């Protein structure tokens, strides 16, 4: 189902034009308008799902299949040295458009893009505590 007033529903379904790098029956992959690096793209499902909690497992799997295919094409055509797949869910995680999307962020040696986190140093007790909470 599409959602009224969702910009990514409109883009994914071609109601708003976009720079499309790949399209099939279920997905459209577009260039991000504020790219972290050259070629930064977004895998958009044509159906509306808010986020990872809502997207059905088969759609999530297919989003990664599409991402994998486009990543391979970027490696060949753009000469990328690596790629980050990023997928934000919830405002706390930096999600700004509430329609599931998978970021494909090509990386180039020395590109200086800021994507990864700063590691913390939790105690063994804290690691045990969080493990117990997750699997408990
Ligand atoms: P989020 O922060 O939700 O994970 O990512 C949203 C991304 O969508 C951002 O990287 C932003 O630049 C991109 N974006 C937002 N609106 C548009 C749009 O209308 N067109 C395109 N091509 N990208 C958009
Ligand atoms: Zn939508």
mmCIF file of C-alpha atoms and ligand atoms in Angstrom:
data_model
loop_
_atom_site.group_PDB
_atom_site.id
_atom_site.type_symbol
_atom_site.label_atom_id
_atom_site.label_comp_id
_atom_site.label_asym_id
_atom_site.label_seq_id
_atom_site.Cartn_x
_atom_site.Cartn_y
_atom_site.Cartn_z
ATOM 1 C CA UNK A 1 0.000 0.000 0.000
ATOM 2 C CA UNK A 2 1.090 3.544 -0.731
ATOM 3 C CA UNK A 3 0.762 6.242 1.893
ATOM 4 C CA UNK A 4 -0.687 9.686 1.150
ATOM 5 C CA UNK A 5 1.753 12.544 1.506
ATOM 6 C CA UNK A 6 4.781 10.243 1.690
ATOM 7 C CA UNK A 7 7.493 11.671 -0.534
ATOM 8 C CA UNK A 8 9.293 8.334 -0.951
ATOM 9 C CA UNK A 9 6.014 6.615 -1.991
ATOM 10 C CA UNK A 10 5.662 9.264 -4.692
ATOM 11 C CA UNK A 11 9.295 8.985 -5.809
ATOM 12 C CA UNK A 12 9.331 5.158 -5.716
ATOM 13 C CA UNK A 13 6.187 4.989 -7.839
ATOM 14 C CA UNK A 14 7.367 7.594 -10.343
ATOM 15 C CA UNK A 15 4.873 10.335 -9.400
ATOM 16 C CA UNK A 16 7.843 12.586 -8.629
ATOM 17 C CA UNK A 17 10.790 12.291 -11.014
ATOM 18 C CA UNK A 18 14.095 11.105 -9.604
ATOM 19 C CA UNK A 19 17.544 10.100 -10.768
ATOM 20 C CA UNK A 20 16.854 6.376 -10.974
ATOM 21 C CA UNK A 21 19.811 4.005 -11.104
ATOM 22 C CA UNK A 22 17.759 0.801 -10.919
ATOM 23 C CA UNK A 23 14.088 -0.190 -11.002
ATOM 24 C CA UNK A 24 12.045 -3.390 -10.858
ATOM 25 C CA UNK A 25 8.450 -4.288 -9.888
ATOM 26 C CA UNK A 26 9.113 -3.837 -6.162
ATOM 27 C CA UNK A 27 11.922 -1.292 -5.822
ATOM 28 C CA UNK A 28 13.373 1.914 -7.207
ATOM 29 C CA UNK A 29 16.962 2.912 -6.421
ATOM 30 C CA UNK A 30 17.590 6.667 -6.634
ATOM 31 C CA UNK A 31 20.492 9.031 -6.109
ATOM 32 C CA UNK A 32 20.314 10.733 -2.702
ATOM 33 C CA UNK A 33 19.893 14.518 -3.094
ATOM 34 C CA UNK A 34 22.318 15.152 -0.226
ATOM 35 C CA UNK A 35 24.955 12.498 -0.860
ATOM 36 C CA UNK A 36 27.585 11.577 1.726
ATOM 37 C CA UNK A 37 29.825 10.481 -1.136
ATOM 38 C CA UNK A 38 29.721 10.323 -4.933
ATOM 39 C CA UNK A 39 26.999 7.871 -5.994
ATOM 40 C CA UNK A 40 25.172 7.697 -2.615
ATOM 41 C CA UNK A 41 21.882 5.979 -3.437
ATOM 42 C CA UNK A 42 18.698 4.874 -1.684
ATOM 43 C CA UNK A 43 16.847 1.600 -2.180
ATOM 44 C CA UNK A 44 13.133 2.454 -1.946
ATOM 45 C CA UNK A 45 10.376 -0.169 -1.784
ATOM 46 C CA UNK A 46 7.368 0.817 -3.932
ATOM 47 C CA UNK A 47 5.070 -0.200 -1.064
ATOM 48 C CA UNK A 48 5.013 1.906 2.089
ATOM 49 C CA UNK A 49 6.615 0.523 5.252
ATOM 50 C CA UNK A 50 7.650 2.985 7.938
ATOM 51 C CA UNK A 51 10.795 1.152 8.979
ATOM 52 C CA UNK A 52 12.542 -2.138 9.730
ATOM 53 C CA UNK A 53 9.907 -3.031 12.316
ATOM 54 C CA UNK A 54 7.146 -2.839 9.696
ATOM 55 C CA UNK A 55 8.758 -4.200 6.562
ATOM 56 C CA UNK A 56 7.958 -7.874 5.899
ATOM 57 C CA UNK A 57 10.940 -10.228 5.969
ATOM 58 C CA UNK A 58 10.756 -11.048 2.246
ATOM 59 C CA UNK A 59 10.802 -7.335 1.317
ATOM 60 C CA UNK A 60 13.769 -6.742 3.632
ATOM 61 C CA UNK A 61 15.625 -9.652 2.044
ATOM 62 C CA UNK A 62 14.839 -8.354 -1.445
ATOM 63 C CA UNK A 63 16.021 -4.835 -0.514
ATOM 64 C CA UNK A 64 19.416 -6.328 0.328
ATOM 65 C CA UNK A 65 19.448 -8.331 -2.914
ATOM 66 C CA UNK A 66 18.856 -5.126 -4.870
ATOM 67 C CA UNK A 67 21.483 -3.313 -2.784
ATOM 68 C CA UNK A 68 23.982 -6.080 -3.464
ATOM 69 C CA UNK A 69 23.376 -5.865 -7.219
ATOM 70 C CA UNK A 70 23.677 -2.066 -7.370
ATOM 71 C CA UNK A 71 26.794 -2.183 -5.163
ATOM 72 C CA UNK A 72 28.458 -4.532 -7.650
ATOM 73 C CA UNK A 73 27.536 -2.229 -10.518
ATOM 74 C CA UNK A 74 28.922 0.815 -8.653
ATOM 75 C CA UNK A 75 32.164 -1.021 -7.954
ATOM 76 C CA UNK A 76 32.622 -1.625 -11.656
ATOM 77 C CA UNK A 77 31.309 1.677 -13.041
ATOM 78 C CA UNK A 78 32.429 4.154 -10.354
ATOM 79 C CA UNK A 79 35.574 2.346 -9.242
ATOM 80 C CA UNK A 80 34.534 2.369 -5.593
ATOM 81 C CA UNK A 81 36.965 1.041 -2.978
ATOM 82 C CA UNK A 82 34.198 -0.074 -0.602
ATOM 83 C CA UNK A 83 30.596 0.593 0.368
ATOM 84 C CA UNK A 84 28.583 1.179 3.542
ATOM 85 C CA UNK A 85 25.008 -0.078 3.718
ATOM 86 C CA UNK A 86 23.189 2.063 6.280
ATOM 87 C CA UNK A 87 19.579 1.739 7.345
ATOM 88 C CA UNK A 88 18.178 4.150 9.950
ATOM 89 C CA UNK A 89 15.044 3.447 11.988
ATOM 90 C CA UNK A 90 13.423 5.984 14.272
ATOM 91 C CA UNK A 91 14.303 9.595 14.941
ATOM 92 C CA UNK A 92 16.789 8.525 17.612
ATOM 93 C CA UNK A 93 18.694 6.627 14.930
ATOM 94 C CA UNK A 94 18.670 9.539 12.489
ATOM 95 C CA UNK A 95 15.714 8.498 10.320
ATOM 96 C CA UNK A 96 14.293 11.649 8.738
ATOM 97 C CA UNK A 97 12.010 10.149 6.066
ATOM 98 C CA UNK A 98 9.592 7.662 7.579
ATOM 99 C CA UNK A 99 9.471 5.302 4.599
ATOM 100 C CA UNK A 100 11.901 2.367 4.818
ATOM 101 C CA UNK A 101 15.051 2.949 2.786
ATOM 102 C CA UNK A 102 18.459 1.356 2.541
ATOM 103 C CA UNK A 103 21.391 3.710 1.980
ATOM 104 C CA UNK A 104 24.127 2.567 -0.410
ATOM 105 C CA UNK A 105 27.121 4.769 0.354
ATOM 106 C CA UNK A 106 30.066 4.120 -1.951
ATOM 107 C CA UNK A 107 33.448 4.685 -0.343
ATOM 108 C CA UNK A 108 36.682 5.905 -1.863
ATOM 109 C CA UNK A 109 40.054 5.753 -0.137
ATOM 110 C CA UNK A 110 40.564 8.973 1.785
ATOM 111 C CA UNK A 111 37.047 10.312 1.083
ATOM 112 C CA UNK A 112 36.744 11.611 4.659
ATOM 113 C CA UNK A 113 33.014 10.779 4.863
ATOM 114 C CA UNK A 114 31.639 10.534 8.415
ATOM 115 C CA UNK A 115 29.481 7.465 8.702
ATOM 116 C CA UNK A 116 30.829 5.132 11.356
ATOM 117 C CA UNK A 117 30.431 5.353 15.134
ATOM 118 C CA UNK A 118 32.953 6.102 17.863
ATOM 119 C CA UNK A 119 33.582 2.925 19.917
ATOM 120 C CA UNK A 120 32.904 2.998 23.671
ATOM 121 C CA UNK A 121 34.572 0.827 26.348
ATOM 122 C CA UNK A 122 31.895 -0.927 28.441
ATOM 123 C CA UNK A 123 32.941 -3.193 31.315
ATOM 124 C CA UNK A 124 32.602 -6.966 31.048
ATOM 125 C CA UNK A 125 29.701 -6.709 33.513
ATOM 126 C CA UNK A 126 27.867 -4.272 31.269
ATOM 127 C CA UNK A 127 28.401 -6.490 28.224
ATOM 128 C CA UNK A 128 27.086 -9.478 30.226
ATOM 129 C CA UNK A 129 24.106 -7.422 31.411
ATOM 130 C CA UNK A 130 23.086 -6.329 27.929
ATOM 131 C CA UNK A 131 23.549 -9.856 26.602
ATOM 132 C CA UNK A 132 21.285 -11.232 29.355
ATOM 133 C CA UNK A 133 18.649 -8.587 28.538
ATOM 134 C CA UNK A 134 18.647 -9.335 24.820
ATOM 135 C CA UNK A 135 18.565 -13.117 25.043
ATOM 136 C CA UNK A 136 16.648 -13.350 28.333
HETATM 137 P P1 LIG B 1 17.435 9.075 6.634
HETATM 138 O O1 LIG B 1 18.115 10.147 7.435
HETATM 139 O O2 LIG B 1 15.933 9.097 6.820
HETATM 140 O O3 LIG B 1 18.023 7.720 6.823
HETATM 141 O O4 LIG B 1 17.742 9.429 5.126
HETATM 142 C C1 LIG B 1 16.959 10.229 4.327
HETATM 143 C C2 LIG B 1 17.790 10.533 3.096
HETATM 144 O O5 LIG B 1 16.925 10.908 2.063
HETATM 145 C C3 LIG B 1 18.786 11.675 3.286
HETATM 146 O O6 LIG B 1 20.079 11.199 2.960
HETATM 147 C C4 LIG B 1 18.293 12.765 2.322
HETATM 148 O O7 LIG B 1 19.354 13.431 1.695
HETATM 149 C C5 LIG B 1 17.475 11.958 1.330
HETATM 150 N N1 LIG B 1 16.326 12.661 0.768
HETATM 151 C C6 LIG B 1 15.328 13.278 1.467
HETATM 152 N N2 LIG B 1 14.393 13.776 0.617
HETATM 153 C C7 LIG B 1 14.805 13.442 -0.637
HETATM 154 C C8 LIG B 1 14.262 13.691 -1.941
HETATM 155 O O8 LIG B 1 13.208 14.323 -2.122
HETATM 156 N N3 LIG B 1 14.976 13.203 -2.998
HETATM 157 C C9 LIG B 1 16.139 12.512 -2.849
HETATM 158 N N4 LIG B 1 16.750 12.072 -3.946
HETATM 159 N N5 LIG B 1 16.687 12.267 -1.628
HETATM 160 C C10 LIG B 1 16.028 12.731 -0.539
HETATM 161 ZN ZN1 LIG B 2 5.916 5.843 1.740
#
